[in-house]
Short mmCIF file of C-alpha atoms in Angstrom, two decimals:
data_model
loop_
_atom_site.label_atom_id
_atom_site.label_comp_id
_atom_site.label_asym_id
_atom_site.label_seq_id
_atom_site.Cartn_x
_atom_site.Cartn_y
_atom_site.Cartn_z
CA UNK A 1 70.37 67.65 67.99
CA UNK A 2 73.19 67.01 65.56
CA UNK A 3 74.91 69.30 63.53
CA UNK A 4 73.89 67.23 60.74
CA UNK A 5 69.86 67.91 61.20
CA UNK A 6 68.12 69.55 58.24
CA UNK A 7 65.50 70.59 60.61
CA UNK A 8 67.72 72.74 62.78
CA UNK A 9 67.24 76.38 62.95
CA UNK A 10 70.52 77.86 61.74
CA UNK A 11 69.29 81.19 63.16
CA UNK A 12 66.84 81.97 65.94
CA UNK A 13 62.86 82.50 64.81
CA UNK A 14 61.11 85.47 65.75
CA UNK A 15 58.96 84.37 68.82
CA UNK A 16 55.66 85.29 68.22
CA UNK A 17 56.18 86.28 64.98
CA UNK A 18 54.74 85.91 61.20
CA UNK A 19 56.96 83.31 60.01
CA UNK A 20 56.58 79.46 61.91
CA UNK A 21 59.73 77.77 60.21
CA UNK A 22 58.81 74.17 58.93
CA UNK A 23 62.32 72.95 57.45
CA UNK A 24 65.54 75.43 58.08
CA UNK A 25 68.37 73.25 56.72
CA UNK A 26 71.88 74.98 57.42
CA UNK A 27 72.88 77.02 54.54
CA UNK A 28 69.83 77.57 52.76
CA UNK A 29 69.72 79.32 49.29
CA UNK A 30 66.36 79.44 48.76
CA UNK A 31 62.64 79.60 50.72
CA UNK A 32 59.35 78.75 50.44
CA UNK A 33 56.58 80.29 52.42
CA UNK A 34 52.90 78.75 52.54
CA UNK A 35 50.05 81.16 53.43
CA UNK A 36 46.27 79.52 53.78
CA UNK A 37 43.08 80.90 53.12
CA UNK A 38 40.69 82.66 55.50
CA UNK A 39 37.75 84.57 55.37
CA UNK A 40 36.71 88.06 53.38
CA UNK A 41 35.98 89.51 56.74
CA UNK A 42 36.84 88.24 59.96
CA UNK A 43 38.55 89.82 63.36
CA UNK A 44 38.74 86.28 65.38
CA UNK A 45 42.18 85.18 65.93
CA UNK A 46 43.69 82.70 63.22
CA UNK A 47 44.00 79.53 64.96
CA UNK A 48 46.29 76.87 63.78
CA UNK A 49 43.65 74.27 64.21
CA UNK A 50 41.34 75.81 61.47
CA UNK A 51 40.33 74.13 58.76
CA UNK A 52 41.81 76.70 56.24
CA UNK A 53 45.01 76.06 57.84
CA UNK A 54 44.75 72.17 58.11
CA UNK A 55 44.14 72.34 54.49
CA UNK A 56 47.92 73.46 53.78
CA UNK A 57 50.03 71.03 55.57
CA UNK A 58 49.80 68.06 53.00
CA UNK A 59 51.03 70.27 50.32
CA UNK A 60 53.71 71.50 52.97
CA UNK A 61 54.70 67.40 53.61
CA UNK A 62 54.16 67.17 49.61
CA UNK A 63 56.27 69.69 48.59
CA UNK A 64 58.87 68.69 51.38
CA UNK A 65 59.68 65.32 50.07
CA UNK A 66 60.12 67.05 46.78
CA UNK A 67 63.08 69.16 48.03
CA UNK A 68 64.38 66.09 50.95
CA UNK A 69 68.10 66.49 49.32
CA UNK A 70 67.57 70.32 48.73
CA UNK A 71 68.67 73.57 50.63
CA UNK A 72 65.38 75.08 50.85
CA UNK A 73 63.58 76.40 53.81
CA UNK A 74 60.23 75.17 54.19
CA UNK A 75 57.91 78.09 56.63
CA UNK A 76 54.17 78.95 57.11
CA UNK A 77 52.78 82.56 57.46
CA UNK A 78 50.85 83.07 60.91
CA UNK A 79 48.21 85.45 60.52
CA UNK A 80 46.99 87.40 63.27
CA UNK A 81 43.48 87.34 62.38
CA UNK A 82 41.04 85.11 60.18
CA UNK A 83 39.87 87.88 57.38
CA UNK A 84 41.48 89.98 54.61
CA UNK A 85 39.42 92.87 56.20
CA UNK A 86 39.00 95.14 53.09
CA UNK A 87 41.57 97.90 52.96
CA UNK A 88 43.11 96.68 56.14
CA UNK A 89 44.86 93.73 54.42
CA UNK A 90 45.35 92.04 57.36
CA UNK A 91 46.57 88.60 55.46
CA UNK A 92 48.98 90.87 53.57
CA UNK A 93 50.59 92.56 56.63
CA UNK A 94 51.24 89.32 58.05
CA UNK A 95 52.80 87.84 54.76
CA UNK A 96 55.12 90.91 54.55
CA UNK A 97 56.10 90.48 58.40
CA UNK A 98 56.78 87.00 57.27
CA UNK A 99 59.22 88.34 54.62
CA UNK A 100 60.81 90.55 57.27
CA UNK A 101 62.00 87.71 59.98
CA UNK A 102 63.13 85.80 57.13
CA UNK A 103 66.36 86.80 56.71
CA UNK A 104 66.98 86.43 60.41
CA UNK A 105 67.31 82.63 60.03
CA UNK A 106 68.38 82.32 56.57
CA UNK A 107 70.18 85.61 55.07
CA UNK A 108 68.46 87.31 51.82
CA UNK A 109 67.85 84.13 49.77
CA UNK A 110 65.00 84.13 47.03
CA UNK A 111 61.23 83.37 47.85
CA UNK A 112 58.46 81.32 46.66
CA UNK A 113 55.06 81.66 47.81
CA UNK A 114 52.35 79.42 47.71
CA UNK A 115 48.93 80.64 48.85
CA UNK A 116 45.64 79.08 48.99
CA UNK A 117 42.17 81.55 48.69
CA UNK A 118 42.55 84.17 50.84
CA UNK A 119 46.46 83.07 51.12
CA UNK A 120 46.83 83.84 47.43
CA UNK A 121 45.74 86.92 47.36
CA UNK A 122 48.28 87.61 49.95
CA UNK A 123 51.03 85.92 48.05
CA UNK A 124 50.39 87.47 44.61
CA UNK A 125 50.24 91.42 46.53
CA UNK A 126 53.57 90.18 48.61
CA UNK A 127 55.14 89.56 45.46
CA UNK A 128 56.27 93.38 45.55
CA UNK A 129 58.99 92.17 48.02
CA UNK A 130 62.24 92.36 45.94
CA UNK A 131 63.00 88.29 47.90
CA UNK A 132 60.14 87.23 45.92
CA UNK A 133 61.25 85.73 42.94
CA UNK A 134 57.60 83.62 42.32
CA UNK A 135 54.35 82.86 43.31
CA UNK A 136 51.83 79.92 43.32
CA UNK A 137 48.76 80.63 43.70
CA UNK A 138 45.94 78.00 44.36
CA UNK A 139 42.44 78.99 43.84
CA UNK A 140 43.13 82.26 44.68
CA UNK A 141 40.82 85.55 45.47
CA UNK A 142 41.67 87.67 42.39
CA UNK A 143 39.07 90.55 42.92
CA UNK A 144 38.90 92.54 39.59
CA UNK A 145 41.28 95.60 39.72
CA UNK A 146 43.64 94.17 42.07
CA UNK A 147 46.92 95.59 41.56
CA UNK A 148 49.71 93.57 38.55
CA UNK A 149 52.68 96.00 37.76
CA UNK A 150 54.53 94.75 40.82
CA UNK A 151 54.83 91.11 39.28
CA UNK A 152 56.49 92.81 36.19
CA UNK A 153 59.76 90.01 35.85
CA UNK A 154 58.48 87.31 38.14
CA UNK A 155 56.86 83.75 37.53
CA UNK A 156 53.32 83.44 38.71
CA UNK A 157 51.30 80.15 38.37
CA UNK A 158 47.65 80.34 39.21
CA UNK A 159 45.80 76.85 39.31
CA UNK A 160 42.31 77.21 39.80
CA UNK A 161 39.11 74.40 40.17
CA UNK A 162 36.61 74.84 37.21
CA UNK A 163 34.28 73.90 39.33
CA UNK A 164 34.84 76.31 42.16
CA UNK A 165 32.19 77.72 43.67
CA UNK A 166 33.92 79.90 46.26
CA UNK A 167 36.46 82.02 44.11
CA UNK A 168 35.90 82.84 40.87
CA UNK A 169 38.65 80.76 38.24
CA UNK A 170 37.67 83.60 35.40
CA UNK A 171 38.92 86.04 37.33
CA UNK A 172 42.02 84.05 38.49
CA UNK A 173 42.54 83.76 33.97
CA UNK A 174 42.01 87.44 34.00
CA UNK A 175 44.24 88.56 36.16
CA UNK A 176 46.87 86.23 34.78
CA UNK A 177 46.20 88.27 31.42
CA UNK A 178 46.68 91.87 33.09
CA UNK A 179 49.69 90.36 34.71
CA UNK A 180 51.25 88.84 31.93
CA UNK A 181 50.38 92.25 30.01
CA UNK A 182 52.32 94.33 32.86
CA UNK A 183 55.29 92.19 32.31
CA UNK A 184 55.12 89.10 34.41
CA UNK A 185 55.89 85.39 33.41
CA UNK A 186 52.55 84.33 34.30
CA UNK A 187 49.91 81.20 33.23
CA UNK A 188 47.03 79.71 34.42
CA UNK A 189 45.71 76.13 34.38
CA UNK A 190 42.38 75.44 34.99
CA UNK A 191 41.93 71.79 36.92
CA UNK A 192 39.32 69.92 35.52
CA UNK A 193 36.63 69.17 38.31
CA UNK A 194 38.74 71.31 40.69
CA UNK A 195 37.10 72.70 43.58
CA UNK A 196 37.94 75.04 45.83
CA UNK A 197 38.89 73.09 48.86
CA UNK A 198 41.36 71.19 46.18
CA UNK A 199 39.39 67.76 47.89
CA UNK A 200 38.87 66.54 44.51
CA UNK A 201 41.86 64.77 43.47
CA UNK A 202 43.78 65.44 46.70
CA UNK A 203 46.46 63.74 45.32
CA UNK A 204 46.67 65.36 42.02
CA UNK A 205 46.56 68.79 43.94
CA UNK A 206 49.56 68.00 45.88
CA UNK A 207 51.72 66.52 43.06
CA UNK A 208 50.93 69.62 40.91
CA UNK A 209 52.16 72.02 44.00
CA UNK A 210 55.52 70.27 44.35
CA UNK A 211 56.14 69.96 40.97
CA UNK A 212 55.44 73.73 40.05
CA UNK A 213 57.27 74.45 43.46
CA UNK A 214 60.65 72.66 41.98
CA UNK A 215 60.11 74.12 38.82
CA UNK A 216 59.74 77.63 40.17
CA UNK A 217 62.85 77.56 42.29
CA UNK A 218 65.16 76.27 39.60
CA UNK A 219 68.21 79.07 38.87
#
């Protein structure tokens, strides 16, 4: 492994931790962390071969290609269990653990979170961490009454298919409206014909995600 290898970690990752580095360039200026979906309830272990985790891989690849010449760490959040589990908010706590581990790899850098479904809810909630600059939520789970005050001054983009039958695009739009009223720079974009799994026109979803992340990383 040479000093020019852009995938070489500059510091050791936390063994068994919540952060899985996928690309760790030397002197990283920012980080993008991906959070896959899950279930409302479920305490069985989350595994990398579950469909929700596999669904995020092409999104990571698309962003990596768009940022091929940029010093941006890419990583994924490792969940302990598959569910949100009510007040336990397990996915949120895993996202916060990953954010806590990140400085050991790259120091204090701004972070963009990209989350799908349950991962979108976790990303939006984890944005209360000061290092989180922006969130891209894909077909997020946004229950009515979800907190928004902590998003003040942050960039929030929600992409939601208008044919989603798992999470409600109307709730995403309502969330964005409340976040904007609370001082966030928030916007919602409905994807015509888009489904929850993002399989219809998957290439379009990947391109939109990559271009949005590039925009969110601009100073």
